């Protein structure tokens, strides 16, 4: 995923609801974005019941029953948006500091509401 870093977290959300394990590699550079996106993604997925392991350049997500919860995106717009998408699938996910999405997609929450209608 080294050539598509902005899609990694969304791919992780898809992997979190997949029926088979997913291994995503080429992600070591994500540690140096607005947050350590590898660690944040793994931690927040675990908070929702996910089974996640990481090492220097990969994340492994295995099938696990997920549940809702509150997610602190650590002021990272991509973390907030990706977990919001996961919330559509599992329900009952709240994003604190949700206005951080304004950095890249100020109309994100309106667009998400439209999808839900």
Short mmCIF file of N, CA and C in Angstrom, two decimals:
data_model
loop_
_atom_site.label_atom_id
_atom_site.label_comp_id
_atom_site.label_asym_id
_atom_site.label_seq_id
_atom_site.Cartn_x
_atom_site.Cartn_y
_atom_site.Cartn_z
N UNK A 1 0.80 -1.20 0.00
CA UNK A 1 0.00 0.00 0.00
C UNK A 1 0.85 1.27 0.00
N UNK A 2 2.14 1.14 -0.21
CA UNK A 2 3.01 2.32 -0.16
C UNK A 2 2.64 3.36 -1.20
N UNK A 3 1.99 2.96 -2.29
CA UNK A 3 1.63 3.93 -3.31
C UNK A 3 0.21 4.48 -3.13
N UNK A 4 -0.52 4.00 -2.12
CA UNK A 4 -1.88 4.48 -1.87
C UNK A 4 -2.12 4.68 -0.37
N UNK A 5 -1.31 5.51 0.28
CA UNK A 5 -1.40 5.61 1.74
C UNK A 5 -2.72 6.15 2.26
N UNK A 6 -3.39 6.99 1.48
CA UNK A 6 -4.62 7.60 1.97
C UNK A 6 -5.80 6.63 2.03
N UNK A 7 -5.64 5.46 1.46
CA UNK A 7 -6.73 4.48 1.45
C UNK A 7 -6.53 3.35 2.46
N UNK A 8 -5.40 3.31 3.11
CA UNK A 8 -5.08 2.19 4.01
C UNK A 8 -6.08 2.05 5.14
N UNK A 9 -6.42 3.13 5.80
CA UNK A 9 -7.33 3.01 6.94
C UNK A 9 -8.72 2.56 6.52
N UNK A 10 -9.19 3.01 5.39
CA UNK A 10 -10.49 2.55 4.90
C UNK A 10 -10.42 1.06 4.54
N UNK A 11 -9.32 0.64 3.93
CA UNK A 11 -9.13 -0.78 3.66
C UNK A 11 -9.13 -1.58 4.96
N UNK A 12 -8.55 -1.05 6.01
CA UNK A 12 -8.57 -1.72 7.31
C UNK A 12 -10.00 -1.90 7.82
N UNK A 13 -10.86 -0.92 7.57
CA UNK A 13 -12.25 -1.03 8.01
C UNK A 13 -12.98 -2.12 7.24
N UNK A 14 -12.71 -2.24 5.96
CA UNK A 14 -13.29 -3.32 5.16
C UNK A 14 -12.76 -4.66 5.68
N UNK A 15 -11.47 -4.72 5.94
CA UNK A 15 -10.87 -5.95 6.47
C UNK A 15 -11.47 -6.34 7.81
N UNK A 16 -11.85 -5.36 8.61
CA UNK A 16 -12.41 -5.65 9.94
C UNK A 16 -13.74 -6.38 9.87
N UNK A 17 -14.44 -6.28 8.75
CA UNK A 17 -15.72 -6.98 8.61
C UNK A 17 -15.64 -8.13 7.61
N UNK A 18 -14.44 -8.43 7.14
CA UNK A 18 -14.24 -9.55 6.20
C UNK A 18 -14.36 -10.88 6.92
N UNK A 19 -14.59 -11.92 6.16
CA UNK A 19 -14.73 -13.27 6.72
C UNK A 19 -13.40 -14.02 6.84
N UNK A 20 -12.35 -13.48 6.24
CA UNK A 20 -11.03 -14.12 6.29
C UNK A 20 -10.00 -13.09 6.75
N UNK A 21 -8.85 -13.54 7.25
CA UNK A 21 -7.80 -12.61 7.68
C UNK A 21 -7.29 -11.77 6.50
N UNK A 22 -6.86 -10.56 6.82
CA UNK A 22 -6.32 -9.65 5.82
C UNK A 22 -4.95 -9.18 6.29
N UNK A 23 -3.97 -9.22 5.39
CA UNK A 23 -2.63 -8.71 5.67
C UNK A 23 -2.39 -7.54 4.73
N UNK A 24 -2.10 -6.39 5.30
CA UNK A 24 -1.83 -5.19 4.52
C UNK A 24 -0.38 -4.79 4.78
N UNK A 25 0.41 -4.67 3.73
CA UNK A 25 1.83 -4.36 3.86
C UNK A 25 2.16 -3.03 3.18
N UNK A 26 3.38 -2.60 3.37
CA UNK A 26 3.85 -1.35 2.77
C UNK A 26 3.27 -0.13 3.47
N UNK A 27 3.17 -0.20 4.81
CA UNK A 27 2.49 0.87 5.54
C UNK A 27 3.37 1.58 6.57
N UNK A 28 4.65 1.30 6.60
CA UNK A 28 5.50 1.88 7.65
C UNK A 28 5.49 3.41 7.62
N UNK A 29 5.32 4.00 6.47
CA UNK A 29 5.31 5.46 6.35
C UNK A 29 4.09 6.10 7.02
N UNK A 30 3.06 5.32 7.33
CA UNK A 30 1.86 5.88 7.97
C UNK A 30 2.10 6.28 9.42
N UNK A 31 3.21 5.88 9.97
CA UNK A 31 3.54 6.25 11.34
C UNK A 31 3.87 7.74 11.46
N UNK A 32 4.11 8.39 10.32
CA UNK A 32 4.59 9.77 10.33
C UNK A 32 3.59 10.75 9.72
N UNK A 33 2.32 10.41 9.75
CA UNK A 33 1.27 11.31 9.25
C UNK A 33 0.77 12.17 10.41
N UNK A 34 -0.47 12.65 10.34
CA UNK A 34 -1.01 13.48 11.42
C UNK A 34 -0.98 12.75 12.76
N UNK A 35 -1.04 11.44 12.69
CA UNK A 35 -0.88 10.59 13.87
C UNK A 35 -0.14 9.35 13.40
N UNK A 36 0.21 8.48 14.31
CA UNK A 36 0.76 7.17 13.91
C UNK A 36 -0.45 6.34 13.49
N UNK A 37 -0.79 6.41 12.23
CA UNK A 37 -2.03 5.80 11.75
C UNK A 37 -2.06 4.28 11.90
N UNK A 38 -0.92 3.64 11.90
CA UNK A 38 -0.89 2.19 12.11
C UNK A 38 -1.31 1.88 13.55
N UNK A 39 -0.68 2.52 14.50
CA UNK A 39 -0.98 2.28 15.91
C UNK A 39 -2.40 2.71 16.27
N UNK A 40 -2.81 3.87 15.79
CA UNK A 40 -4.16 4.38 16.09
C UNK A 40 -5.22 3.45 15.51
N UNK A 41 -5.03 3.03 14.27
CA UNK A 41 -6.02 2.14 13.65
C UNK A 41 -6.12 0.83 14.41
N UNK A 42 -4.99 0.24 14.74
CA UNK A 42 -4.99 -1.03 15.48
C UNK A 42 -5.64 -0.85 16.84
N UNK A 43 -5.28 0.19 17.56
CA UNK A 43 -5.82 0.43 18.89
C UNK A 43 -7.33 0.64 18.85
N UNK A 44 -7.79 1.48 17.92
CA UNK A 44 -9.22 1.78 17.86
C UNK A 44 -10.03 0.57 17.38
N UNK A 45 -9.48 -0.22 16.47
CA UNK A 45 -10.18 -1.44 16.07
C UNK A 45 -10.29 -2.41 17.25
N UNK A 46 -9.22 -2.54 18.01
CA UNK A 46 -9.27 -3.41 19.20
C UNK A 46 -10.34 -2.92 20.18
N UNK A 47 -10.46 -1.62 20.31
CA UNK A 47 -11.47 -1.02 21.21
C UNK A 47 -12.89 -1.44 20.80
N UNK A 48 -13.08 -1.70 19.51
CA UNK A 48 -14.39 -2.12 19.00
C UNK A 48 -14.50 -3.64 18.88
N UNK A 49 -13.53 -4.35 19.45
CA UNK A 49 -13.58 -5.81 19.45
C UNK A 49 -12.73 -6.48 18.39
N UNK A 50 -12.02 -5.71 17.59
CA UNK A 50 -11.21 -6.26 16.50
C UNK A 50 -10.00 -7.03 16.99
N UNK A 51 -9.58 -7.97 16.17
CA UNK A 51 -8.36 -8.75 16.45
C UNK A 51 -7.30 -8.27 15.45
N UNK A 52 -6.32 -7.52 15.96
CA UNK A 52 -5.36 -6.83 15.10
C UNK A 52 -3.95 -7.02 15.64
N UNK A 53 -3.02 -7.30 14.75
CA UNK A 53 -1.60 -7.31 15.11
C UNK A 53 -0.86 -6.44 14.10
N UNK A 54 0.24 -5.87 14.56
CA UNK A 54 1.05 -5.01 13.69
C UNK A 54 2.52 -5.33 13.87
N UNK A 55 3.29 -4.97 12.88
CA UNK A 55 4.73 -4.92 13.02
C UNK A 55 5.20 -3.71 12.22
N UNK A 56 6.46 -3.61 11.95
CA UNK A 56 7.02 -2.41 11.35
C UNK A 56 6.33 -1.98 10.06
N UNK A 57 5.97 -2.91 9.20
CA UNK A 57 5.48 -2.54 7.87
C UNK A 57 4.18 -3.25 7.48
N UNK A 58 3.45 -3.78 8.46
CA UNK A 58 2.20 -4.45 8.11
C UNK A 58 1.22 -4.44 9.26
N UNK A 59 -0.03 -4.65 8.89
CA UNK A 59 -1.11 -4.81 9.85
C UNK A 59 -1.89 -6.05 9.43
N UNK A 60 -2.23 -6.88 10.40
CA UNK A 60 -3.00 -8.09 10.14
C UNK A 60 -4.31 -7.96 10.91
N UNK A 61 -5.41 -8.11 10.19
CA UNK A 61 -6.73 -8.00 10.79
C UNK A 61 -7.45 -9.32 10.56
N UNK A 62 -7.86 -9.94 11.66
CA UNK A 62 -8.54 -11.23 11.60
C UNK A 62 -10.01 -11.05 11.95
N UNK A 63 -10.85 -11.95 11.43
CA UNK A 63 -12.28 -11.85 11.74
C UNK A 63 -12.53 -11.90 13.25
N UNK A 64 -13.40 -11.04 13.71
CA UNK A 64 -13.79 -10.98 15.13
C UNK A 64 -15.12 -10.24 15.21
N UNK A 65 -15.93 -10.60 16.19
CA UNK A 65 -17.18 -9.86 16.35
C UNK A 65 -16.90 -8.43 16.83
N UNK A 66 -17.45 -7.47 16.12
CA UNK A 66 -17.24 -6.07 16.46
C UNK A 66 -18.47 -5.51 17.15
N UNK A 67 -18.27 -4.45 17.91
CA UNK A 67 -19.35 -3.76 18.60
C UNK A 67 -19.09 -2.27 18.52
N UNK A 68 -20.08 -1.49 18.82
CA UNK A 68 -19.95 -0.04 18.80
C UNK A 68 -19.08 0.48 19.92
N UNK A 69 -18.86 1.76 19.90
CA UNK A 69 -18.07 2.41 20.93
C UNK A 69 -17.72 3.82 20.51
N UNK A 70 -17.02 4.52 21.35
CA UNK A 70 -16.58 5.88 21.08
C UNK A 70 -15.14 5.86 20.58
N UNK A 71 -14.88 6.56 19.49
CA UNK A 71 -13.56 6.59 18.89
C UNK A 71 -12.99 8.00 18.97
N UNK A 72 -11.81 8.11 19.52
CA UNK A 72 -11.05 9.37 19.51
C UNK A 72 -10.07 9.26 18.35
N UNK A 73 -10.25 10.05 17.30
CA UNK A 73 -9.37 9.94 16.13
C UNK A 73 -8.03 10.63 16.29
N UNK A 74 -7.73 11.13 17.47
CA UNK A 74 -6.46 11.82 17.74
C UNK A 74 -6.24 12.98 16.77
N UNK A 75 -7.34 13.68 16.46
CA UNK A 75 -7.32 14.84 15.57
C UNK A 75 -6.84 14.50 14.16
N UNK A 76 -7.02 13.26 13.75
CA UNK A 76 -6.60 12.82 12.42
C UNK A 76 -7.85 12.62 11.56
N UNK A 77 -7.95 13.42 10.51
CA UNK A 77 -9.12 13.41 9.64
C UNK A 77 -9.37 12.06 9.00
N UNK A 78 -8.36 11.37 8.56
CA UNK A 78 -8.56 10.07 7.90
C UNK A 78 -9.00 9.00 8.90
N UNK A 79 -8.53 9.07 10.12
CA UNK A 79 -8.98 8.14 11.15
C UNK A 79 -10.47 8.36 11.43
N UNK A 80 -10.86 9.61 11.59
CA UNK A 80 -12.28 9.91 11.84
C UNK A 80 -13.16 9.40 10.71
N UNK A 81 -12.78 9.68 9.47
CA UNK A 81 -13.61 9.27 8.33
C UNK A 81 -13.67 7.76 8.17
N UNK A 82 -12.56 7.08 8.35
CA UNK A 82 -12.57 5.63 8.15
C UNK A 82 -13.40 4.94 9.23
N UNK A 83 -13.30 5.38 10.47
CA UNK A 83 -14.10 4.75 11.52
C UNK A 83 -15.58 5.11 11.39
N UNK A 84 -15.88 6.26 10.82
CA UNK A 84 -17.28 6.59 10.55
C UNK A 84 -17.86 5.62 9.53
N UNK A 85 -17.08 5.27 8.53
CA UNK A 85 -17.53 4.30 7.53
C UNK A 85 -17.74 2.94 8.19
N UNK A 86 -16.83 2.52 9.05
CA UNK A 86 -17.01 1.27 9.77
C UNK A 86 -18.29 1.32 10.60
N UNK A 87 -18.55 2.47 11.20
CA UNK A 87 -19.76 2.65 11.99
C UNK A 87 -21.03 2.39 11.20
N UNK A 88 -21.01 2.68 9.91
CA UNK A 88 -22.18 2.37 9.07
C UNK A 88 -22.44 0.87 9.05
N UNK A 89 -21.37 0.10 9.10
CA UNK A 89 -21.51 -1.35 9.03
C UNK A 89 -21.83 -2.02 10.35
N UNK A 90 -21.28 -1.50 11.44
CA UNK A 90 -21.48 -2.18 12.73
C UNK A 90 -22.44 -1.45 13.64
N UNK A 91 -22.66 -0.17 13.38
CA UNK A 91 -23.58 0.62 14.19
C UNK A 91 -22.98 1.10 15.49
N UNK A 92 -23.59 2.13 16.05
CA UNK A 92 -23.28 2.65 17.37
C UNK A 92 -21.82 3.07 17.56
N UNK A 93 -21.25 3.71 16.54
CA UNK A 93 -19.89 4.25 16.66
C UNK A 93 -20.00 5.76 16.71
N UNK A 94 -19.40 6.35 17.75
CA UNK A 94 -19.38 7.79 17.93
C UNK A 94 -17.95 8.27 17.72
N UNK A 95 -17.79 9.35 16.97
CA UNK A 95 -16.47 9.92 16.71
C UNK A 95 -16.35 11.22 17.50
N UNK A 96 -15.44 11.28 18.46
CA UNK A 96 -15.20 12.53 19.18
C UNK A 96 -14.28 13.42 18.36
N UNK A 97 -14.41 14.72 18.51
CA UNK A 97 -13.57 15.63 17.73
C UNK A 97 -13.81 15.49 16.25
N UNK A 98 -15.05 15.24 15.89
CA UNK A 98 -15.41 14.92 14.51
C UNK A 98 -15.11 16.04 13.51
N UNK A 99 -14.95 17.26 14.00
CA UNK A 99 -14.68 18.36 13.08
C UNK A 99 -13.28 18.31 12.48
N UNK A 100 -12.44 17.39 12.91
CA UNK A 100 -11.10 17.26 12.32
C UNK A 100 -11.18 16.88 10.84
N UNK A 101 -12.31 16.35 10.38
CA UNK A 101 -12.45 15.99 8.97
C UNK A 101 -12.40 17.21 8.06
N UNK A 102 -12.62 18.40 8.62
CA UNK A 102 -12.62 19.62 7.82
C UNK A 102 -11.28 19.86 7.13
N UNK A 103 -10.23 19.24 7.60
CA UNK A 103 -8.91 19.42 6.99
C UNK A 103 -8.91 18.98 5.53
N UNK A 104 -9.59 17.87 5.23
CA UNK A 104 -9.56 17.36 3.86
C UNK A 104 -10.93 17.26 3.20
N UNK A 105 -12.02 17.21 4.00
CA UNK A 105 -13.35 16.99 3.41
C UNK A 105 -14.39 17.66 4.30
N UNK A 106 -14.50 18.99 4.22
CA UNK A 106 -15.44 19.71 5.09
C UNK A 106 -16.89 19.22 4.99
N UNK A 107 -17.29 18.70 3.87
CA UNK A 107 -18.66 18.22 3.69
C UNK A 107 -18.84 16.74 3.98
N UNK A 108 -17.86 16.12 4.64
CA UNK A 108 -17.91 14.67 4.86
C UNK A 108 -19.17 14.23 5.59
N UNK A 109 -19.49 14.87 6.71
CA UNK A 109 -20.62 14.41 7.51
C UNK A 109 -21.94 14.58 6.77
N UNK A 110 -22.07 15.65 5.99
CA UNK A 110 -23.27 15.81 5.17
C UNK A 110 -23.35 14.72 4.10
N UNK A 111 -22.23 14.41 3.47
CA UNK A 111 -22.20 13.36 2.45
C UNK A 111 -22.55 12.01 3.07
N UNK A 112 -22.05 11.75 4.25
CA UNK A 112 -22.34 10.48 4.93
C UNK A 112 -23.82 10.38 5.29
N UNK A 113 -24.39 11.48 5.74
CA UNK A 113 -25.83 11.49 6.04
C UNK A 113 -26.65 11.17 4.80
N UNK A 114 -26.24 11.71 3.66
CA UNK A 114 -26.96 11.46 2.41
C UNK A 114 -26.90 9.98 2.03
N UNK A 115 -25.78 9.35 2.25
CA UNK A 115 -25.64 7.92 1.95
C UNK A 115 -26.58 7.11 2.83
N UNK A 116 -26.77 7.54 4.05
CA UNK A 116 -27.59 6.81 5.01
C UNK A 116 -29.09 6.94 4.75
N UNK A 117 -29.49 7.90 3.94
CA UNK A 117 -30.93 8.10 3.68
C UNK A 117 -31.47 7.14 2.65
#
